[in-house]
PDB file of C-alpha atoms and ligand atoms in Angstrom:
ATOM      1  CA  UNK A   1      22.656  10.982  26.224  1.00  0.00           C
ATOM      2  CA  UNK A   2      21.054  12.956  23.065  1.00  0.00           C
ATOM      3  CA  UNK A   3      21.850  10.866  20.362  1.00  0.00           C
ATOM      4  CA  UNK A   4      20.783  11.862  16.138  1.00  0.00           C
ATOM      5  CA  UNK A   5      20.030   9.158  13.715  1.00  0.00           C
ATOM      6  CA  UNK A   6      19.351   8.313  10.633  1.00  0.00           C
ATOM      7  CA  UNK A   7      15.407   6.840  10.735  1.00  0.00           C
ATOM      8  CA  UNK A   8      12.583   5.392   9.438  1.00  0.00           C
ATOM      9  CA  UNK A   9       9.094   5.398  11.549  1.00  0.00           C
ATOM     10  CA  UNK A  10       7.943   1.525  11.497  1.00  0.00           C
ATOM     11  CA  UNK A  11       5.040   2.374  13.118  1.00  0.00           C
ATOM     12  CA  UNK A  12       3.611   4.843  15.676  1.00  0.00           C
ATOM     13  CA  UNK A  13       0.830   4.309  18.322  1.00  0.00           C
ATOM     14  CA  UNK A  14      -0.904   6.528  20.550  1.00  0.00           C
ATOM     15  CA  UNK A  15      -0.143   7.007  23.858  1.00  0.00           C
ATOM     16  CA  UNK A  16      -2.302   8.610  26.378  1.00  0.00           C
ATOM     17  CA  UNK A  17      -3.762  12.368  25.725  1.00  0.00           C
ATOM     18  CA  UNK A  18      -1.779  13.961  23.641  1.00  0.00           C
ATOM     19  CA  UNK A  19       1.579  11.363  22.648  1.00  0.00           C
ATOM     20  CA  UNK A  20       2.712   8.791  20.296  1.00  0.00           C
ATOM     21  CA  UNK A  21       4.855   6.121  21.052  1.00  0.00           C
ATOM     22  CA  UNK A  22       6.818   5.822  17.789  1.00  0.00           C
ATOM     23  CA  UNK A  23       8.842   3.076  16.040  1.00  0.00           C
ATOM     24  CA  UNK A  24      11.925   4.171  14.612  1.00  0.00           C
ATOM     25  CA  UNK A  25      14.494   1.944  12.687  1.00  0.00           C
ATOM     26  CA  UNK A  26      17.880   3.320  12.456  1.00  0.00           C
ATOM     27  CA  UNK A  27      20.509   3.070  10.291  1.00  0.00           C
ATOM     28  CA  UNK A  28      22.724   3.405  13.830  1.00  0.00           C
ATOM     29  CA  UNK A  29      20.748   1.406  16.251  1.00  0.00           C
ATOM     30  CA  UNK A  30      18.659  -0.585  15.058  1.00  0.00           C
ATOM     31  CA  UNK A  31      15.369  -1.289  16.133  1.00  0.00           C
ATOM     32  CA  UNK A  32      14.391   1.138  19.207  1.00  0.00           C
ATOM     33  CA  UNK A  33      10.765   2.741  20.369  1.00  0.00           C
ATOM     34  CA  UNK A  34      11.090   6.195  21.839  1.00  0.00           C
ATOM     35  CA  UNK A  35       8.033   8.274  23.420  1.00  0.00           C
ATOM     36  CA  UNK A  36       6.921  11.144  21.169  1.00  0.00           C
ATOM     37  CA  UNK A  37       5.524  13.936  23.603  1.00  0.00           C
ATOM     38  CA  UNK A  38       2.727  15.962  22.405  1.00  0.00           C
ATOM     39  CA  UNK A  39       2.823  14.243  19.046  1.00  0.00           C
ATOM     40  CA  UNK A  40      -0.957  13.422  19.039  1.00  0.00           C
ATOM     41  CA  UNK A  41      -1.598  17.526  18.719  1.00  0.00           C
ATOM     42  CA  UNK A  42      -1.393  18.773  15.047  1.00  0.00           C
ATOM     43  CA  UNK A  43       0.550  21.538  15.769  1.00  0.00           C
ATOM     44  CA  UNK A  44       3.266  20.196  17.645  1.00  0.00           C
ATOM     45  CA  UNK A  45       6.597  19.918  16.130  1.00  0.00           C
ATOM     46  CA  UNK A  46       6.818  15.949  16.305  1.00  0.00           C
ATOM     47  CA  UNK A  47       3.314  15.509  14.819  1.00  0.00           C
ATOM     48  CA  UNK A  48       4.727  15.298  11.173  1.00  0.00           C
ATOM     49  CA  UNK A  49       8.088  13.648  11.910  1.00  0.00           C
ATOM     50  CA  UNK A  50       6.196  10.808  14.007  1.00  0.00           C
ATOM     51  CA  UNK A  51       4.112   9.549  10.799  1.00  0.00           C
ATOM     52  CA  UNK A  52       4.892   6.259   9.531  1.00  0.00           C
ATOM     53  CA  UNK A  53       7.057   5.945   7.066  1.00  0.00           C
ATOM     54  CA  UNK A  54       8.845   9.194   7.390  1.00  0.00           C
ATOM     55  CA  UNK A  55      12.472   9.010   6.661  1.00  0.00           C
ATOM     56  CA  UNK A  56      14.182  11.958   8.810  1.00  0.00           C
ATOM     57  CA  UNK A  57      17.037  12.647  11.077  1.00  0.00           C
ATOM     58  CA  UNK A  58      15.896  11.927  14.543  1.00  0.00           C
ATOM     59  CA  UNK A  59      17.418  13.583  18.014  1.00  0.00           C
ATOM     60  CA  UNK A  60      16.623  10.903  20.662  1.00  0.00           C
ATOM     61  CA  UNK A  61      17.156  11.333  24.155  1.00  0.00           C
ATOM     62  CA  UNK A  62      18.439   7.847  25.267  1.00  0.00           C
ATOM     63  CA  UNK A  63      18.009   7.044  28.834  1.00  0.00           C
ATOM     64  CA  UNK A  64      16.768   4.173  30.967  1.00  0.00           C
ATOM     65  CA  UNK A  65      14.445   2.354  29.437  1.00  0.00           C
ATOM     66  CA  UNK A  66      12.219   3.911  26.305  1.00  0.00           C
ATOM     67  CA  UNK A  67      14.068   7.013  24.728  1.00  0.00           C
ATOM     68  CA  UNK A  68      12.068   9.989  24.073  1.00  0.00           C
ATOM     69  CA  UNK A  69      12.416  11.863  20.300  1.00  0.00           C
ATOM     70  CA  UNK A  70      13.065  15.281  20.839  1.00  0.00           C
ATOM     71  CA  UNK A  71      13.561  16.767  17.263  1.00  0.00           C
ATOM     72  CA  UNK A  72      12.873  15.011  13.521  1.00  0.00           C
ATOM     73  CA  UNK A  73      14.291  16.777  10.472  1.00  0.00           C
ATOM     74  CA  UNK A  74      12.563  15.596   7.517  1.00  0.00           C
ATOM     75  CA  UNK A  75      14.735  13.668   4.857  1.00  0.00           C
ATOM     76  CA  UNK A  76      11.939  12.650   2.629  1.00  0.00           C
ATOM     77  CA  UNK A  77       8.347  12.534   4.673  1.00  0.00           C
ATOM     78  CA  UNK A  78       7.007   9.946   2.019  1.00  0.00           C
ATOM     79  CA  UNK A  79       3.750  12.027   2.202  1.00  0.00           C
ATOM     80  CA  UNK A  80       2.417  10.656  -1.557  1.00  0.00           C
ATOM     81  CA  UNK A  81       2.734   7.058  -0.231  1.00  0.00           C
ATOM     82  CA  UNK A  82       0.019   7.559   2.484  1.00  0.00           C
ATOM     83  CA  UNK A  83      -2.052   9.617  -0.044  1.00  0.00           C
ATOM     84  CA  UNK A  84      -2.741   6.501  -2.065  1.00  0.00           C
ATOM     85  CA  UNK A  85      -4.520   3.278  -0.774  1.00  0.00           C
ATOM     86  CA  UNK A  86      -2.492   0.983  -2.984  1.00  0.00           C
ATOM     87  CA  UNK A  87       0.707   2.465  -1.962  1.00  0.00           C
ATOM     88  CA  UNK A  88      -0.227   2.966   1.392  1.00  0.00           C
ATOM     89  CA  UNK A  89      -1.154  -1.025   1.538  1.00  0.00           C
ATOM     90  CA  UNK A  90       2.091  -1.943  -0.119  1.00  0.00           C
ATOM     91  CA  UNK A  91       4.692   0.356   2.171  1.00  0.00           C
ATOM     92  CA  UNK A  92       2.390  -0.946   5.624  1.00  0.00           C
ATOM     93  CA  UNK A  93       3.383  -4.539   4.336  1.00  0.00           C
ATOM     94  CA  UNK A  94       6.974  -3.971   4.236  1.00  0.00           C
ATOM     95  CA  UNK A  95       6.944  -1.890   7.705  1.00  0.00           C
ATOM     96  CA  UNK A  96       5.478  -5.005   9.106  1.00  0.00           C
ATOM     97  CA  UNK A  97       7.666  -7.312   7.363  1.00  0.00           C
ATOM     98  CA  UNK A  98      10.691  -5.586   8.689  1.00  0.00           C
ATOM     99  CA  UNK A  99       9.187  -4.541  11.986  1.00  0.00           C
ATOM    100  CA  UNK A 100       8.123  -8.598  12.562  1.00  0.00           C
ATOM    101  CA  UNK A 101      11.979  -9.939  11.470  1.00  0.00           C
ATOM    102  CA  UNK A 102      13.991  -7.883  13.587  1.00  0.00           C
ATOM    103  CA  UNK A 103      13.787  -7.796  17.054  1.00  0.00           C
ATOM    104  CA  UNK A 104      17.076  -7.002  18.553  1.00  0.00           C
ATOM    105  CA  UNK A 105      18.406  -3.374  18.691  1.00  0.00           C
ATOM    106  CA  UNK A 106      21.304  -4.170  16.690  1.00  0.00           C
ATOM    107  CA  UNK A 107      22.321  -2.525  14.098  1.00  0.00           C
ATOM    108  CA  UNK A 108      20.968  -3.823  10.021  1.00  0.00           C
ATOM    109  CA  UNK A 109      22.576  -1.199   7.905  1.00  0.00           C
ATOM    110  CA  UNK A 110      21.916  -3.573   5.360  1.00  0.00           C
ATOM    111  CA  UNK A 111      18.409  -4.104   5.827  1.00  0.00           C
ATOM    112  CA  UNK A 112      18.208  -0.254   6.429  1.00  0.00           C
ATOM    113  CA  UNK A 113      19.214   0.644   2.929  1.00  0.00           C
ATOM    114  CA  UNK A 114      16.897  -2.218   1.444  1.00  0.00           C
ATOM    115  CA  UNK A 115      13.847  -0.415   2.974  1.00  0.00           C
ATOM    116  CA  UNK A 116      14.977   3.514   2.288  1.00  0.00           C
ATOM    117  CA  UNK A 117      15.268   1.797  -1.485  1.00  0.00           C
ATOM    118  CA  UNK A 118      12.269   0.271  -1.670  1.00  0.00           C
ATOM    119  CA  UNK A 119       9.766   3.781   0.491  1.00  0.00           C
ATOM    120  CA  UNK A 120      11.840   5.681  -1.846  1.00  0.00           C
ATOM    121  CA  UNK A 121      10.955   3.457  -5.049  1.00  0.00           C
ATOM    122  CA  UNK A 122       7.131   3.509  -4.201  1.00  0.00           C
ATOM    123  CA  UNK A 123       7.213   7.429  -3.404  1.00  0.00           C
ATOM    124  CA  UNK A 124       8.983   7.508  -7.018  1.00  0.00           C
ATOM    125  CA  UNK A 125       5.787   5.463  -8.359  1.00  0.00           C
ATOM    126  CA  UNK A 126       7.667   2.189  -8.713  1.00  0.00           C
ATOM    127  CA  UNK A 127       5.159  -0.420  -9.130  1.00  0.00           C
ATOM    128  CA  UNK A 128       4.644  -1.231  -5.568  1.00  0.00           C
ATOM    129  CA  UNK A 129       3.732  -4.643  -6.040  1.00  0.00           C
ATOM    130  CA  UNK A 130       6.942  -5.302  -7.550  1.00  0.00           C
ATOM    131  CA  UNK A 131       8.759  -3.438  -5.157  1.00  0.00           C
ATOM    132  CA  UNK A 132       7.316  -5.150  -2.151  1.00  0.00           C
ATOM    133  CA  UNK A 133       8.393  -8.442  -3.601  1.00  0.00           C
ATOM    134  CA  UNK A 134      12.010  -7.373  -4.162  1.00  0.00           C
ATOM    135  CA  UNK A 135      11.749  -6.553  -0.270  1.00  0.00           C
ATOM    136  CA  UNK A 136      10.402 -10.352   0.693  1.00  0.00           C
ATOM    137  CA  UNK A 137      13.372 -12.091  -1.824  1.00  0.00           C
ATOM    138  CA  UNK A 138      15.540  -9.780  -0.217  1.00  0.00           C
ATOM    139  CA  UNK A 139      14.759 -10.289   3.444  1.00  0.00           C
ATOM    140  CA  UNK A 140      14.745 -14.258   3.227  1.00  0.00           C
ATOM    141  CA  UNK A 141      18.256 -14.077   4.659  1.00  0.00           C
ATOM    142  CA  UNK A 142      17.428 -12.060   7.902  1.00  0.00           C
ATOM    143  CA  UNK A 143      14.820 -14.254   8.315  1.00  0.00           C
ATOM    144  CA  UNK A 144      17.885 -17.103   8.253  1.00  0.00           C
ATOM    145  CA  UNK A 145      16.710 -18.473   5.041  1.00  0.00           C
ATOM    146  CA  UNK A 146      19.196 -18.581   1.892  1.00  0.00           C
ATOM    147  CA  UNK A 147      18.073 -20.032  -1.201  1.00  0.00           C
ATOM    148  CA  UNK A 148      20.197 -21.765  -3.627  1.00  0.00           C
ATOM    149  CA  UNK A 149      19.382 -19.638  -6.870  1.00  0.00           C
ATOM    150  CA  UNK A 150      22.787 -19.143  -8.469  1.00  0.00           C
ATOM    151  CA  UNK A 151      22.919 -23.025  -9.538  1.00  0.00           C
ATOM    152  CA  UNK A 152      21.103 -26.260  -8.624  1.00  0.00           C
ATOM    153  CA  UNK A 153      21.005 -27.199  -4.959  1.00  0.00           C
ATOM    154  CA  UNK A 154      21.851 -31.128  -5.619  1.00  0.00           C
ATOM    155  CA  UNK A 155      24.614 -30.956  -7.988  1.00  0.00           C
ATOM    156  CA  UNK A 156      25.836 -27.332  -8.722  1.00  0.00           C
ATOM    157  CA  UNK A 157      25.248 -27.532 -12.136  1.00  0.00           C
ATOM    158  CA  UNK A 158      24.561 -23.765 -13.515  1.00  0.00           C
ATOM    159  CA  UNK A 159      23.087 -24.852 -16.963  1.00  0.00           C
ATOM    160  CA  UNK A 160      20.181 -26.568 -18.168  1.00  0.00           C
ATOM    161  CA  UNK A 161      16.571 -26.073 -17.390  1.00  0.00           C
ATOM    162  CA  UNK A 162      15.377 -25.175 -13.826  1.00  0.00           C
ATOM    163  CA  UNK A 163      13.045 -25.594 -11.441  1.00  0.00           C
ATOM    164  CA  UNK A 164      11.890 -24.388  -7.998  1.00  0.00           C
ATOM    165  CA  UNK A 165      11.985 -27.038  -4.745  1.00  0.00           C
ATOM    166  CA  UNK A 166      10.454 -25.779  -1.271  1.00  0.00           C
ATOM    167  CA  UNK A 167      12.530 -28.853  -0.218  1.00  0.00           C
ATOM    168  CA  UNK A 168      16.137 -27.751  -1.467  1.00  0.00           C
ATOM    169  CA  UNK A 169      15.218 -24.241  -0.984  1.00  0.00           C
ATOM    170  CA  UNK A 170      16.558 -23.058  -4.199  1.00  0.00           C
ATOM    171  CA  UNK A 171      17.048 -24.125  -7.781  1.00  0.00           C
ATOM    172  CA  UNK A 172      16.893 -28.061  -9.321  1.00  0.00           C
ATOM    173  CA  UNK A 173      18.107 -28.324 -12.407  1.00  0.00           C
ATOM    174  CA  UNK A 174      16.167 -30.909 -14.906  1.00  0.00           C
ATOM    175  CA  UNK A 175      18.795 -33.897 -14.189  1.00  0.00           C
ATOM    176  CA  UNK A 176      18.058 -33.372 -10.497  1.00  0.00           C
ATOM    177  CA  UNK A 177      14.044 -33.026 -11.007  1.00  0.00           C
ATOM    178  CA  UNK A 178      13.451 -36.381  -9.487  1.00  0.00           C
ATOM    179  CA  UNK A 179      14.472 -35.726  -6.255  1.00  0.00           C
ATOM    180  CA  UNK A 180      11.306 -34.321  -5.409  1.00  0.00           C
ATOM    181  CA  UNK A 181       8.441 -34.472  -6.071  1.00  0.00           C
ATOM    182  CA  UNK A 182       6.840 -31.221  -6.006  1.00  0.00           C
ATOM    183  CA  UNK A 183       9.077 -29.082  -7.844  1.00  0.00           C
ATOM    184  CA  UNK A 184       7.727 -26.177  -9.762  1.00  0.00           C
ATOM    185  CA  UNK A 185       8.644 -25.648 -13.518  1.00  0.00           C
ATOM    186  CA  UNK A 186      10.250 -22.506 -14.223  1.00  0.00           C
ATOM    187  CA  UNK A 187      10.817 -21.144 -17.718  1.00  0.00           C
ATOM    188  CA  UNK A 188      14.079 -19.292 -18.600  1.00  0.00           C
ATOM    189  CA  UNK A 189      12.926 -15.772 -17.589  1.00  0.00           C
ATOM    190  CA  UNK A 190      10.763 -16.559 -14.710  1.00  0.00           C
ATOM    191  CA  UNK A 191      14.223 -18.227 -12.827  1.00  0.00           C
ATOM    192  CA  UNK A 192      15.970 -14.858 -14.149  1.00  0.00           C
ATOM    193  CA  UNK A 193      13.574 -12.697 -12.537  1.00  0.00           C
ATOM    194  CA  UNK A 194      13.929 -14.675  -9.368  1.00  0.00           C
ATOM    195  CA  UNK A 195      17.431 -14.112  -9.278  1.00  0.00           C
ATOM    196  CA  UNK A 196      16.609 -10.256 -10.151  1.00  0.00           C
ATOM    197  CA  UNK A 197      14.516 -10.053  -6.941  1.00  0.00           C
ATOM    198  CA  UNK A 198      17.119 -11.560  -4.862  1.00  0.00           C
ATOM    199  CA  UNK A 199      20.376 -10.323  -6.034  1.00  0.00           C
ATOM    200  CA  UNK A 200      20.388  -7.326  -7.276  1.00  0.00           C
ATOM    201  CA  UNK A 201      19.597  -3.869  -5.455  1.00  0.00           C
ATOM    202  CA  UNK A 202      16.406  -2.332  -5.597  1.00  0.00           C
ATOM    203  CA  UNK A 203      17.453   1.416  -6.777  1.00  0.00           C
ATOM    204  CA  UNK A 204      19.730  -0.479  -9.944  1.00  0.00           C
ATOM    205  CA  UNK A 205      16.748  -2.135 -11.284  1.00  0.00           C
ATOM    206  CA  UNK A 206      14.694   0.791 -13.285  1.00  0.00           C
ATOM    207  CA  UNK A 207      10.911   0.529 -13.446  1.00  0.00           C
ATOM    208  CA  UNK A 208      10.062  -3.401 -14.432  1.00  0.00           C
ATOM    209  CA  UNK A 209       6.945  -3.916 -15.952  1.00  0.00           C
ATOM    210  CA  UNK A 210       5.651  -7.049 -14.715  1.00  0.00           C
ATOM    211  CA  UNK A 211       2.287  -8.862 -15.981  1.00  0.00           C
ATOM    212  CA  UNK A 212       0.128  -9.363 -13.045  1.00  0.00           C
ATOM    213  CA  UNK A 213       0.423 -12.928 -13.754  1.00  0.00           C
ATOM    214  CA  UNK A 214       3.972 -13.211 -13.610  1.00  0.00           C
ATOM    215  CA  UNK A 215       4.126 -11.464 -10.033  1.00  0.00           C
ATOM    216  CA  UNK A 216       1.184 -13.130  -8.900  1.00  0.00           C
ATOM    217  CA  UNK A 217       3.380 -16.365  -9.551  1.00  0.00           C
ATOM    218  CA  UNK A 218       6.395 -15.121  -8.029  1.00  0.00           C
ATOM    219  CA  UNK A 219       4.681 -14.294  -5.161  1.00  0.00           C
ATOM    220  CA  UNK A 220       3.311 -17.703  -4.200  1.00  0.00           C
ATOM    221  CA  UNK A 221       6.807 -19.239  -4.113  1.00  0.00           C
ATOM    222  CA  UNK A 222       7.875 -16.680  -2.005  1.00  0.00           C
ATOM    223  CA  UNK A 223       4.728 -16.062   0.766  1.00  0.00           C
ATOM    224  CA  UNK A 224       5.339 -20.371   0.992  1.00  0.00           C
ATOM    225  CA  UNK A 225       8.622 -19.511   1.675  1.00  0.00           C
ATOM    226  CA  UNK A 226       7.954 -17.875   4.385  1.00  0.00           C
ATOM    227  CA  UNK A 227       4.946 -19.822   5.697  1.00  0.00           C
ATOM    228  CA  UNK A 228       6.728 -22.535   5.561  1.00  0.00           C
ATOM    229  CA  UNK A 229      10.514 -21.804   6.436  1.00  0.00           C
ATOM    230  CA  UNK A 230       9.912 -19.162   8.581  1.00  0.00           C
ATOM    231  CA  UNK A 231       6.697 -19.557   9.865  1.00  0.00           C
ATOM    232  CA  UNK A 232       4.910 -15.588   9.524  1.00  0.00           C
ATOM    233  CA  UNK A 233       2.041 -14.498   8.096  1.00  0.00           C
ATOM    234  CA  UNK A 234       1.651 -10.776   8.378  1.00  0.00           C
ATOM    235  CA  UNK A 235      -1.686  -9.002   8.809  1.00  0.00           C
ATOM    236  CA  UNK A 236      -1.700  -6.575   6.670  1.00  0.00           C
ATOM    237  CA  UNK A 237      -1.343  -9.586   3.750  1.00  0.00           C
ATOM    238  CA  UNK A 238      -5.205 -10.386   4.468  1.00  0.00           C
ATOM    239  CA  UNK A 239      -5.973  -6.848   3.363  1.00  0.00           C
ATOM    240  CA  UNK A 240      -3.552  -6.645   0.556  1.00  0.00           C
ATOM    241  CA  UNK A 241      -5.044  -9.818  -0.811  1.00  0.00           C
ATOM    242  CA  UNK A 242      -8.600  -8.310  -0.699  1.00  0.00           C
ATOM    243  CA  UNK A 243      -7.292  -5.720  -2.968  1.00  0.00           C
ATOM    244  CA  UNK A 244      -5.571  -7.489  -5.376  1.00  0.00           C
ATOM    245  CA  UNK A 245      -8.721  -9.647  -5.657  1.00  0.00           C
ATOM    246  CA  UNK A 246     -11.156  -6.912  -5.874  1.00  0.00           C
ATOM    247  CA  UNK A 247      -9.366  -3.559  -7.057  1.00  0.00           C
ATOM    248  CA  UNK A 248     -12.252  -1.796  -8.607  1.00  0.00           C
ATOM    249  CA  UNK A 249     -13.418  -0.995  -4.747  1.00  0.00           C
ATOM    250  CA  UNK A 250     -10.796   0.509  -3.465  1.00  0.00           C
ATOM    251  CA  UNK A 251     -10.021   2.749  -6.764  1.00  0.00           C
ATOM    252  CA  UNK A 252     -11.633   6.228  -6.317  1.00  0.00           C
ATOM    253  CA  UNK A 253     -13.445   7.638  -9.529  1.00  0.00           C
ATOM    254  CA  UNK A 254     -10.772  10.202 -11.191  1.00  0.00           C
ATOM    255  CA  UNK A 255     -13.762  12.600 -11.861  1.00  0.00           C
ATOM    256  CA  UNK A 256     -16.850  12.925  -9.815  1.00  0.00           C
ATOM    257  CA  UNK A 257     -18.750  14.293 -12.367  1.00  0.00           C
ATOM    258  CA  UNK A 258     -18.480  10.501 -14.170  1.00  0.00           C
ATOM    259  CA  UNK A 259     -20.796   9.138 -11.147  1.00  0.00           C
ATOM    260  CA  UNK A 260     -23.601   7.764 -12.585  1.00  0.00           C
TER     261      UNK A 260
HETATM  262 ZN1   ZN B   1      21.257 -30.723 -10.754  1.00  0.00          ZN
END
């Protein structure tokens, strides 16, 4: 049965000589792999469509077993993404995230339109930082975690001052900080940020300027989120962390005539 879909390439491996075995997430199915023939040669017709992160419409031939991709028409091929290192970093991190949390073919529209948001916000030079974190708040649901953010987790109050508890999962307000004993202090616009991330859609948010401290923040809570309640740690993280640390190598000089 030839099937078309609305896709995303995840990821895409070689496959003997000349093919790819490619990734694609669906708005239709899901999560399925299908073999990419003659992908491997530049001039074959699949070569470009079988790149991660392209978002196309893909002609699949579904049969037994692995489909095979018989036609891609382009949508948006994300090519400045992969010509940047930071971009490149960010978008792998969210491929992996969503490649790691889904593992059924079923159908995640929702999910889908998170990650065509968020490729689409980093193509559109979105901080991709920021954008990769809207992804991870986002996602804490498919990964079967739901954080109590729109009030406090212990008595539902929706005023006062807040705080974050890995315990609860979610919000504390300050009459219900002594319930544990590790809560995190959270100051009026860091818990309306958090809700930001989590609630509301990616392409309604306009381009947030965030101090690097300020993400860097947000991110903990999150990444022990996910260590913790869901138990991942992704491998492209190790790099991304590298480069966060240490920027200044992995920025190319604009102008080679300013080599010294
Ligand atoms: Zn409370």
């Amino acid at each position: 049965m030839l099937q078309k879909v609305e896709g995303i390439v995840l990821r895409s491996s070689s496959y003997g000589e000349s093919d790819k075995i490619v990734t694609i997430f669906s708005r239709e199915l899901g999560k399925r792999a299908a073999l990419a023939r003659g992908a491997k040669k530049p001039t074959s017709r699949l070569a470009s469509v079988s790149q991660p992160f392209t978002y196309a419409y893909f002609l699949v031939q579904q049969g037994r077993g692995m489909g095979t991709l018989q036609q891609g028409e382009i949508i948006d091929s994300m090519r400045s993404i992969r010509e940047d290192i930071f971009t490149t970093a960010y978008a792998s991190f969210i491929m992996e995230l969503v490649d790691k949390l889904i593992d059924d073919e079923s159908p995640k529209p929702r999910l889908f339109d998170i990650l065509q948001q968020a490729l689409h916000a980093i193509s559109d030079e979105y901080d991709p930082e920021a954008i990769s974190l809207f992804v991870e708040w986002k996602m804490l649901p498919i990964a079967g975690v739901y954080p109590v953010l729109h009030q406090c987790t212990n008595c539902g109050a929706t005023d006062g001052e807040f705080s974050f508890s890995f315990q609860q999962i979610g919000f504390l307000c300050h009459r219900c900080f002594s319930i544990d004993p590790y809560i995190i202090r959270l100051t009026p616009s860091q818990v309306k940020l958090i809700r930001t991330f989590y609630t509301v859609p990616i392409d309604q948010v306009g381009k947030l300027s965030l101090k690097k401290e300020t993400k860097g923040f947000i991110k903990k809570i999150v990444r022990t989120i996910y260590s913790e309640q869901v138990g991942i740690r992704l491998k492209s993280q190790s790099f991304l962390d590298q480069m966060e640390k240490t920027p200044e190598f992995y920025t190319p000089k604009k102008d080679p005539s300013e080599e010294e």
